[in-house]
Amino acid sequence: MINLTKQHASRLGRSRCMGMLVWPLLVTMSMAFYPVDAGAQLVFDINDRTGVIVCDDGRVHQWGLLARQVELGAEIVPVRVVKSLGTYGIDATGNVYAWEVQCKYHVAEVDSFVCIEPRRLELPAPMRQVAASEDCILYLDINGGLWGAGRNGRNKFMEADTPDVVFPPRRIDMPGAVREVRVGSGNIVSVLEDGTVWTWGYNRYGFAGTGDTAQFTQISRVATLSSIRNVRSDFHVSRVSPVFAIDSSGRLFGWGPNSTGQLGDGTHENRWVPVQIPIENVIDVRNGNDHTVALTADGSVWTWGSNTYGGLGLGHDSSMLTPRRVPSLRNFRAIGVGGTASVAIDADGVWWGWGDNYSGLLPGLSYEIHRSPARCTPPCLASGVADTPSERNTSTTLWPQPASSILHVQFGSDETSLPIEAELVDLLGTVVASATVTHTVHTFDVSGLADGVYFLRWRGPSAWSARAAVWVMR
């Protein structure tokens, strides 16, 4: 667990979650990263579309498609946050809070629960980690016990004969105390306190790491790995990502899907057992949609895999089958990777970003592909973040938020000249409404949409620029 250097206070207030009032919360967050120095430590995380950070004044601010300020509760010490299809925060006492959750059976015993504002979850024990995907959520308690809720398909809870839905969360039998757990595309990987790695669930691409080709697997130890410190397997809406493990010496091992060279072993072959990746002294690794980013102990940033959308930050569009050091990045202490965009923070607190900025994950940069790292504008002041003036103009306005039947959109003067093509898409990228906008103010009928979070995007001269989040709630 990361020891943070200061407390952050947030304002008192009420929150709404599907019409229910939730009293002031103690929601806290942090990014799972390894600092290069002992200076101030950041509290942030990003997923495919949105980033979240705890600011110095105690505000929790989000940027990207779900850009907004999250109203939280009393004085707290930030601990951890997880960005999946929703946001899950853990406070200093192990309470878990969820907001912007639109998943099946994650936080309630219903098929399509939507919770926009923070809500404290009723859990059987204090927790220290949350791992979530589209249809399941796992909790790791402070004593190393593992709990799960959601759909039980693909043996995610190792109980193939149980009902399809597991709720409330139930204990998952493990061979020992768990140090860390990750949920990928139906696959689950964990590392125990003794350094052994155990996998189960979906195995189509060799996620189990045991050489077994069965589509679904029960819990198995990855026998070729020992003294493992951390594991990584990320959930992306439209992609499958490999599994990585870092041992106590900083060696990196990977297995699973490798169609774009995202494993970094020099091939395009899926790996059914772990292979060592040619990079040393790794302290963090993150999966993008089709590429991988790693941070080493000397503060260097390395990338490999597909470079179609500039995910490698190397200044060109050629993909790489083995790790390549990003030459312009030195003395870095934190990395965060969305689907096609990456953010890195150096020892001076300066933010740098590269990749496809269609969702605004690279704050302050234009909504286009950036093939080389460029200095970003931090979304707010936070510990160890250098302040830079904002160059971003976001004058498009949506109201009301949340919407129940009608959504009005006023496009600002900085937007593309009319007419433009606009679309509303859901979390999985499915278009649910579209229109040709001929006036600066346009109205969408959302009365037929289910409660939840949607995205508004519109076409510029050459590409889609998805910039706004829409909440539908009744």
Coordinates of C-alpha atoms in Angstrom, one line a residue:
M1 CA 0.0 0.0 0.0
I2 CA 1.3 3.5 -0.9
N3 CA 2.0 5.9 2.0
L4 CA 0.7 9.3 1.0
T5 CA 2.2 12.6 2.0
K6 CA -0.8 14.7 2.7
Q7 CA -4.5 14.6 3.5
H8 CA -7.2 15.9 1.2
A9 CA -10.4 17.4 2.5
S10 CA -13.6 17.5 0.4
R11 CA -16.9 19.2 1.0
L12 CA -20.0 17.8 2.8
G13 CA -23.0 17.1 0.7
R14 CA -25.6 14.6 -0.4
S15 CA -25.3 12.3 -3.4
R16 CA -27.9 10.7 -5.6
C17 CA -27.9 7.1 -6.8
M18 CA -31.0 6.1 -8.7
G19 CA -33.1 8.4 -6.7
M20 CA -31.7 7.4 -3.3
L21 CA -30.0 9.8 -1.0
V22 CA -26.6 8.8 0.3
W23 CA -25.1 10.7 3.1
P24 CA -21.6 12.3 2.9
L25 CA -19.0 9.8 1.8
L26 CA -15.3 9.3 2.6
V27 CA -14.2 8.4 -0.9
T28 CA -10.5 8.2 -1.6
M29 CA -8.3 7.2 -4.5
S30 CA -4.8 6.4 -5.6
M31 CA -3.0 5.1 -8.6
A32 CA -1.1 1.9 -8.3
F33 CA 2.3 3.2 -9.3
Y34 CA 5.9 3.1 -8.1
P35 CA 7.6 6.4 -7.5
V36 CA 11.1 7.0 -8.6
D37 CA 11.8 9.3 -5.7
A38 CA 10.4 9.8 -2.3
G39 CA 8.6 13.0 -3.2
A40 CA 4.9 13.8 -3.3
Q41 CA 2.8 10.9 -4.5
L42 CA 0.0 11.2 -7.1
V43 CA -3.5 9.9 -6.6
F44 CA -4.9 9.2 -10.0
D45 CA -5.9 6.5 -12.5
I46 CA -7.3 6.3 -16.1
N47 CA -9.2 3.8 -18.2
D48 CA -10.2 3.8 -21.9
R49 CA -12.2 7.0 -21.7
T50 CA -11.7 8.9 -18.4
G51 CA -9.1 9.9 -15.9
V52 CA -9.6 10.7 -12.2
I53 CA -7.4 12.6 -9.8
V54 CA -7.6 13.9 -6.2
C55 CA -6.6 17.6 -6.2
D56 CA -4.8 19.4 -3.5
D57 CA -7.9 21.2 -2.3
G58 CA -9.7 17.8 -1.8
R59 CA -11.8 17.9 -4.9
V60 CA -12.0 14.7 -7.0
H61 CA -11.8 15.7 -10.6
Q62 CA -12.4 13.7 -13.7
W63 CA -11.2 14.5 -17.2
G64 CA -11.9 12.9 -20.6
L65 CA -15.3 11.8 -21.7
L66 CA -16.7 11.8 -18.2
A67 CA -15.2 15.1 -17.3
R68 CA -16.7 16.6 -14.1
Q69 CA -16.1 17.3 -10.4
V70 CA -17.2 14.4 -8.1
E71 CA -18.9 15.6 -5.0
L72 CA -17.5 13.8 -2.0
G73 CA -17.5 13.9 1.8
A74 CA -15.4 14.6 4.8
E75 CA -11.6 14.8 5.3
I76 CA -10.0 11.6 4.1
V77 CA -6.6 10.0 3.3
P78 CA -6.6 8.8 -0.3
V79 CA -5.8 5.2 -0.8
R80 CA -6.7 3.7 -4.1
V81 CA -9.1 4.0 -7.1
V82 CA -9.9 1.7 -10.0
K83 CA -11.3 2.9 -13.3
S84 CA -13.2 0.2 -15.2
L85 CA -16.7 0.6 -16.7
G86 CA -17.3 2.5 -13.4
T87 CA -15.1 4.0 -10.7
Y88 CA -14.4 2.3 -7.4
G89 CA -12.7 4.2 -4.6
I90 CA -11.4 2.8 -1.3
D91 CA -10.9 4.9 1.8
A92 CA -8.3 4.6 4.6
T93 CA -10.5 2.3 6.6
G94 CA -11.3 -0.1 3.8
N95 CA -14.8 1.2 2.8
V96 CA -15.5 0.8 -0.9
Y97 CA -17.5 3.4 -2.9
A98 CA -18.8 3.2 -6.5
W99 CA -20.0 5.8 -9.0
E100 CA -20.7 5.9 -12.7
V101 CA -21.4 2.2 -12.5
Q102 CA -23.4 0.7 -15.4
C103 CA -22.6 -3.0 -15.0
K104 CA -24.5 -6.2 -14.3
Y105 CA -24.7 -7.2 -10.6
H106 CA -21.6 -5.2 -9.5
V107 CA -23.2 -3.2 -6.8
A108 CA -26.8 -4.4 -6.6
E109 CA -28.9 -7.5 -7.2
V110 CA -30.3 -6.3 -10.5
D111 CA -29.4 -6.8 -14.2
S112 CA -28.7 -3.2 -15.2
F113 CA -28.1 -1.1 -12.2
V114 CA -26.9 2.5 -12.7
C115 CA -25.2 4.5 -10.0
I116 CA -24.0 8.0 -11.1
E117 CA -23.1 9.5 -7.7
P118 CA -20.8 7.9 -5.1
R119 CA -22.4 5.1 -3.1
R120 CA -20.9 3.1 -0.2
L121 CA -21.1 -0.6 -0.9
E122 CA -22.2 -3.1 1.8
L123 CA -19.3 -5.5 2.0
P124 CA -18.4 -8.3 4.5
A125 CA -14.9 -6.9 5.4
P126 CA -12.7 -3.9 5.0
M127 CA -11.1 -4.0 1.5
R128 CA -7.8 -2.9 0.1
Q129 CA -8.2 -3.6 -3.7
V130 CA -11.0 -3.8 -6.3
A131 CA -10.7 -5.4 -9.7
A132 CA -13.7 -5.1 -12.1
S133 CA -14.7 -5.9 -15.7
E134 CA -17.9 -5.7 -17.6
D135 CA -19.8 -8.4 -15.7
C136 CA -17.9 -9.2 -12.5
I137 CA -16.1 -7.5 -9.6
L138 CA -13.6 -8.9 -7.2
Y139 CA -12.7 -7.5 -3.7
L140 CA -9.5 -8.2 -1.8
D141 CA -9.8 -7.7 1.9
I142 CA -7.1 -6.4 4.3
N143 CA -6.3 -9.9 5.4
G144 CA -5.8 -11.3 1.9
G145 CA -9.2 -12.8 1.5
L146 CA -10.9 -12.7 -2.0
W147 CA -14.5 -12.0 -2.6
G148 CA -16.5 -11.8 -5.8
A149 CA -19.9 -10.7 -7.3
G150 CA -21.4 -10.6 -10.7
R151 CA -22.0 -13.2 -13.4
N152 CA -20.4 -16.6 -12.8
G153 CA -19.8 -17.5 -16.5
R154 CA -16.4 -18.7 -17.6
N155 CA -15.8 -20.1 -14.1
K156 CA -14.9 -16.6 -12.7
F157 CA -15.8 -17.7 -9.2
M158 CA -14.6 -21.3 -9.6
E159 CA -18.2 -22.6 -9.0
A160 CA -19.4 -23.9 -12.4
D161 CA -22.5 -25.5 -10.9
T162 CA -23.8 -22.5 -9.1
P163 CA -26.4 -20.1 -10.5
D164 CA -25.3 -17.7 -13.2
V165 CA -25.4 -14.7 -10.8
V166 CA -23.4 -14.3 -7.6
F167 CA -24.7 -11.5 -5.3
P168 CA -24.1 -10.4 -2.6
P169 CA -20.3 -10.9 -2.8
R170 CA -19.2 -14.3 -1.6
R171 CA -15.8 -15.6 -0.4
I172 CA -13.7 -17.3 -3.1
D173 CA -11.5 -20.2 -1.8
M174 CA -7.9 -19.5 -2.5
P175 CA -4.8 -21.6 -1.7
G176 CA -3.3 -18.8 0.5
A177 CA -3.5 -15.1 1.3
V178 CA -3.8 -13.0 -1.8
R179 CA -1.5 -10.0 -2.4
E180 CA -3.0 -8.7 -5.7
V181 CA -5.7 -9.7 -8.1
R182 CA -6.6 -8.6 -11.7
V183 CA -9.5 -9.1 -13.9
G184 CA -9.0 -9.1 -17.7
S185 CA -11.4 -10.3 -20.5
G186 CA -13.1 -13.0 -18.5
N187 CA -9.8 -14.2 -17.1
I188 CA -8.5 -13.7 -13.6
V189 CA -4.9 -13.7 -12.3
S190 CA -3.7 -13.4 -8.7
V191 CA -0.4 -13.4 -6.9
L192 CA -0.3 -14.8 -3.3
E193 CA 1.8 -13.4 -0.5
D194 CA 4.2 -16.3 -1.1
G195 CA 4.9 -15.0 -4.7
T196 CA 3.1 -17.8 -6.5
V197 CA 0.7 -16.9 -9.4
W198 CA -2.7 -18.5 -9.8
T199 CA -5.2 -18.1 -12.7
W200 CA -8.7 -19.2 -13.6
G201 CA -11.6 -18.3 -15.9
Y202 CA -11.6 -17.7 -19.6
N203 CA -8.7 -19.3 -21.4
R204 CA -9.2 -18.9 -25.1
Y205 CA -6.0 -17.1 -25.7
G206 CA -3.9 -19.0 -23.1
F207 CA -4.8 -16.7 -20.2
A208 CA -4.2 -19.5 -17.7
G209 CA -0.5 -19.6 -18.5
T210 CA -0.4 -23.4 -17.8
G211 CA -0.2 -24.7 -21.4
D212 CA -3.8 -25.9 -21.1
T213 CA -6.0 -25.2 -24.1
A214 CA -9.4 -25.7 -22.4
Q215 CA -11.7 -22.7 -23.0
F216 CA -12.5 -22.4 -19.3
T217 CA -10.3 -23.4 -16.5
Q218 CA -10.4 -24.0 -12.7
I219 CA -7.8 -22.4 -10.5
S220 CA -4.3 -23.5 -11.4
R221 CA -0.9 -22.4 -10.3
V222 CA 1.4 -21.0 -13.0
A223 CA 4.2 -23.4 -12.1
T224 CA 7.0 -21.7 -14.1
L225 CA 6.7 -18.5 -12.0
S226 CA 7.9 -17.7 -8.5
S227 CA 8.9 -14.7 -6.4
I228 CA 6.3 -12.6 -8.3
R229 CA 5.7 -9.1 -6.9
N230 CA 2.9 -7.8 -9.1
V231 CA 0.6 -9.1 -11.9
R232 CA -1.3 -7.1 -14.5
S233 CA -4.3 -8.0 -16.8
D234 CA -6.6 -5.2 -17.9
F235 CA -10.1 -5.1 -19.1
H236 CA -10.8 -3.2 -22.3
V237 CA -14.3 -2.9 -23.9
S238 CA -13.3 -4.0 -27.4
R239 CA -9.9 -5.8 -27.0
V240 CA -8.3 -8.7 -25.2
S241 CA -5.1 -7.9 -23.3
P242 CA -2.2 -10.2 -22.3
V243 CA -1.2 -11.1 -18.7
F244 CA 2.1 -9.8 -17.2
A245 CA 4.0 -10.6 -14.0
I246 CA 6.9 -8.8 -12.5
D247 CA 9.2 -10.7 -10.2
S248 CA 11.2 -9.4 -7.2
S249 CA 14.3 -8.8 -9.5
G250 CA 12.3 -6.7 -11.9
R251 CA 12.1 -9.3 -14.6
L252 CA 8.9 -9.2 -16.8
F253 CA 7.0 -12.2 -17.9
G254 CA 4.0 -12.3 -20.2
W255 CA 1.5 -14.7 -21.8
G256 CA -1.8 -14.8 -23.6
P257 CA -2.9 -12.9 -26.8
N258 CA -0.2 -11.5 -28.9
S259 CA -1.7 -10.7 -32.3
T260 CA -0.2 -7.1 -32.4
G261 CA 3.0 -8.0 -30.7
Q262 CA 1.8 -6.6 -27.4
L263 CA 3.6 -9.3 -25.4
G264 CA 6.9 -7.9 -26.5
D265 CA 8.6 -11.3 -27.1
G266 CA 9.5 -10.6 -30.7
T267 CA 6.7 -12.6 -32.2
H268 CA 2.9 -12.4 -33.1
E269 CA 2.3 -15.8 -31.5
N270 CA -0.2 -16.3 -28.6
R271 CA 1.7 -17.7 -25.6
W272 CA 0.2 -20.5 -23.5
V273 CA 2.9 -20.3 -20.9
P274 CA 4.9 -17.3 -19.6
V275 CA 7.8 -16.1 -21.6
Q276 CA 10.4 -13.6 -20.3
I277 CA 10.2 -10.2 -22.1
P278 CA 13.6 -8.6 -23.0
I279 CA 13.5 -5.7 -20.5
E280 CA 15.0 -5.3 -17.0
N281 CA 14.2 -3.7 -13.7
V282 CA 10.5 -3.2 -14.5
I283 CA 8.5 -1.6 -11.7
D284 CA 5.1 -1.1 -13.5
V285 CA 3.5 -2.3 -16.7
R286 CA 0.2 -1.3 -18.3
N287 CA -1.9 -2.7 -21.2
G288 CA -3.5 -0.5 -23.9
N289 CA -5.9 -1.8 -26.5
D290 CA -3.1 -3.2 -28.7
H291 CA 0.1 -2.0 -27.1
T292 CA 2.0 -2.1 -23.8
V293 CA 3.8 0.6 -21.7
A294 CA 6.3 -0.2 -18.9
L295 CA 8.2 1.9 -16.4
T296 CA 11.7 0.8 -15.2
A297 CA 13.5 1.6 -12.0
D298 CA 15.7 4.3 -13.6
G299 CA 12.6 6.3 -14.6
S300 CA 12.7 5.2 -18.3
V301 CA 9.4 4.5 -20.2
W302 CA 9.3 1.6 -22.7
T303 CA 6.6 0.7 -25.2
W304 CA 5.9 -2.1 -27.7
G305 CA 3.1 -3.5 -29.8
S306 CA 0.8 -1.8 -32.3
N307 CA 1.6 1.8 -33.2
T308 CA -1.4 2.5 -35.4
Y309 CA -2.7 5.3 -33.1
G310 CA 0.7 6.5 -31.8
G311 CA 0.5 4.4 -28.7
L312 CA 4.3 3.8 -28.6
G313 CA 5.2 7.5 -28.5
L314 CA 8.2 6.9 -30.7
G315 CA 7.5 9.7 -33.3
H316 CA 6.5 7.3 -36.1
D317 CA 3.8 4.8 -37.0
S318 CA 5.9 1.6 -37.1
S319 CA 4.9 -1.2 -34.6
M320 CA 7.5 -2.9 -32.4
L321 CA 7.6 -6.5 -31.4
T322 CA 10.1 -5.9 -28.5
P323 CA 10.4 -3.1 -26.0
R324 CA 11.7 0.2 -27.2
R325 CA 12.7 3.1 -24.9
V326 CA 10.8 6.3 -25.5
P327 CA 13.8 8.5 -26.1
S328 CA 12.3 11.8 -24.9
L329 CA 11.1 10.5 -21.6
R330 CA 13.5 10.4 -18.6
N331 CA 13.2 10.3 -14.8
F332 CA 9.6 9.4 -14.8
R333 CA 7.7 8.1 -11.7
A334 CA 4.2 7.2 -12.9
I335 CA 2.4 5.9 -16.0
G336 CA -1.2 5.5 -16.9
V337 CA -2.6 3.9 -20.0
G338 CA -6.1 4.1 -21.6
G339 CA -7.1 2.2 -24.7
T340 CA -5.0 4.2 -27.2
A341 CA -3.6 7.1 -25.0
S342 CA -0.9 7.2 -22.4
V343 CA 0.0 9.6 -19.7
A344 CA 3.4 9.8 -17.9
I345 CA 4.4 12.0 -15.0
D346 CA 8.1 12.9 -14.5
A347 CA 9.9 13.6 -11.3
D348 CA 9.2 17.3 -11.6
G349 CA 5.5 16.7 -11.7
V350 CA 5.2 17.5 -15.4
W351 CA 2.6 15.6 -17.4
W352 CA 3.3 14.1 -20.8
G353 CA 1.0 12.4 -23.1
W354 CA 0.9 10.6 -26.5
G355 CA -1.5 8.4 -28.6
D356 CA -5.0 9.0 -29.8
N357 CA -6.7 11.8 -27.9
Y358 CA -10.2 11.2 -29.2
S359 CA -11.6 11.0 -25.7
G360 CA -9.6 13.9 -24.2
L361 CA -7.4 11.6 -22.0
L362 CA -4.4 13.8 -22.8
P363 CA -5.5 17.0 -21.1
G364 CA -4.7 20.2 -22.9
L365 CA -3.8 18.5 -26.2
S366 CA -5.8 18.6 -29.4
Y367 CA -8.2 15.8 -30.2
E368 CA -6.0 13.9 -32.6
I369 CA -3.2 11.4 -32.7
H370 CA 0.0 12.5 -31.1
R371 CA 2.9 10.2 -32.1
S372 CA 5.5 11.8 -29.8
P373 CA 5.1 12.8 -26.1
A374 CA 3.8 16.3 -25.6
R375 CA 3.4 18.3 -22.5
C376 CA -0.1 18.1 -21.1
T377 CA -2.1 20.4 -18.9
P378 CA -2.9 18.7 -15.5
P379 CA -6.7 18.7 -14.9
C380 CA -6.0 20.3 -11.4
L381 CA -3.3 20.9 -8.9
A382 CA -2.3 17.8 -7.0
S383 CA 0.6 16.6 -5.0
G384 CA 3.7 16.5 -7.2
V385 CA 2.0 18.0 -10.3
A386 CA 3.5 21.0 -12.0
D387 CA 1.0 23.7 -12.9
T388 CA 0.8 24.8 -16.5
P389 CA -1.8 27.2 -18.1
S390 CA -4.7 25.5 -19.9
E391 CA -4.9 25.8 -23.6
R392 CA -8.1 23.8 -24.0
N393 CA -11.4 25.4 -25.0
T394 CA -14.4 23.3 -24.2
S395 CA -17.4 25.6 -24.8
T396 CA -19.9 22.9 -25.8
T397 CA -22.8 22.8 -23.2
L398 CA -25.2 20.0 -22.5
W399 CA -28.4 20.3 -20.3
P400 CA -30.1 19.0 -18.3
Q401 CA -27.7 16.6 -16.7
P402 CA -28.9 14.0 -15.9
A403 CA -31.5 14.0 -18.7
S404 CA -34.7 12.1 -18.5
S405 CA -36.4 12.6 -21.9
I406 CA -34.8 15.5 -23.8
L407 CA -31.1 16.4 -24.0
H408 CA -30.1 19.9 -25.4
V409 CA -26.7 20.4 -26.8
Q410 CA -25.2 23.8 -27.6
F411 CA -22.1 23.7 -29.8
G412 CA -19.6 26.4 -29.1
S413 CA -18.0 28.7 -31.6
D414 CA -14.8 26.8 -31.4
E415 CA -16.4 23.7 -32.8
T416 CA -16.4 22.5 -36.4
S417 CA -18.4 24.6 -38.8
L418 CA -22.0 23.4 -39.3
P419 CA -23.4 21.1 -40.4
I420 CA -21.8 18.3 -38.5
E421 CA -22.6 14.6 -37.8
A422 CA -23.3 13.9 -34.1
E423 CA -23.9 10.5 -32.4
L424 CA -24.8 9.2 -29.0
V425 CA -23.0 6.0 -28.1
D426 CA -23.3 3.7 -25.1
L427 CA -20.4 2.4 -23.0
L428 CA -19.8 -0.5 -25.5
G429 CA -19.6 1.9 -28.4
T430 CA -23.0 1.1 -29.9
V431 CA -24.7 4.0 -31.6
V432 CA -28.0 4.7 -29.9
A433 CA -28.9 8.0 -31.6
S434 CA -27.6 10.1 -34.5
A435 CA -28.3 13.4 -36.2
T436 CA -27.1 15.9 -38.7
V437 CA -26.7 19.1 -36.7
T438 CA -27.5 22.2 -38.7
H439 CA -27.9 24.8 -35.8
T440 CA -25.7 25.6 -32.9
V441 CA -28.4 24.2 -30.5
H442 CA -29.6 20.6 -31.1
T443 CA -32.1 18.5 -29.2
F444 CA -31.8 14.7 -28.7
D445 CA -34.8 12.6 -27.7
V446 CA -33.4 10.2 -25.0
S447 CA -36.8 9.0 -23.6
G448 CA -36.3 5.6 -25.1
L449 CA -32.8 5.1 -23.7
A450 CA -32.1 3.0 -20.6
D451 CA -30.7 4.8 -17.5
G452 CA -27.0 5.0 -17.7
V453 CA -24.0 6.8 -19.1
Y454 CA -23.6 7.7 -22.8
F455 CA -21.1 9.6 -24.9
L456 CA -21.8 12.4 -27.4
R457 CA -19.4 12.6 -30.3
W458 CA -19.3 14.6 -33.4
R459 CA -17.3 14.5 -36.6
G460 CA -14.7 17.1 -37.3
P461 CA -13.0 17.7 -40.7
S462 CA -11.3 14.3 -40.6
A463 CA -12.1 12.3 -37.5
W464 CA -14.6 11.8 -34.7
S465 CA -14.0 13.9 -31.6
A466 CA -15.8 12.3 -28.7
R467 CA -15.8 15.0 -26.0
A468 CA -18.9 14.9 -23.8
A469 CA -20.6 12.5 -21.4
V470 CA -24.3 12.3 -21.0
W471 CA -26.2 10.9 -18.0
V472 CA -29.7 9.5 -18.5
M473 CA -31.6 8.9 -15.2
R474 CA -35.3 9.0 -14.2

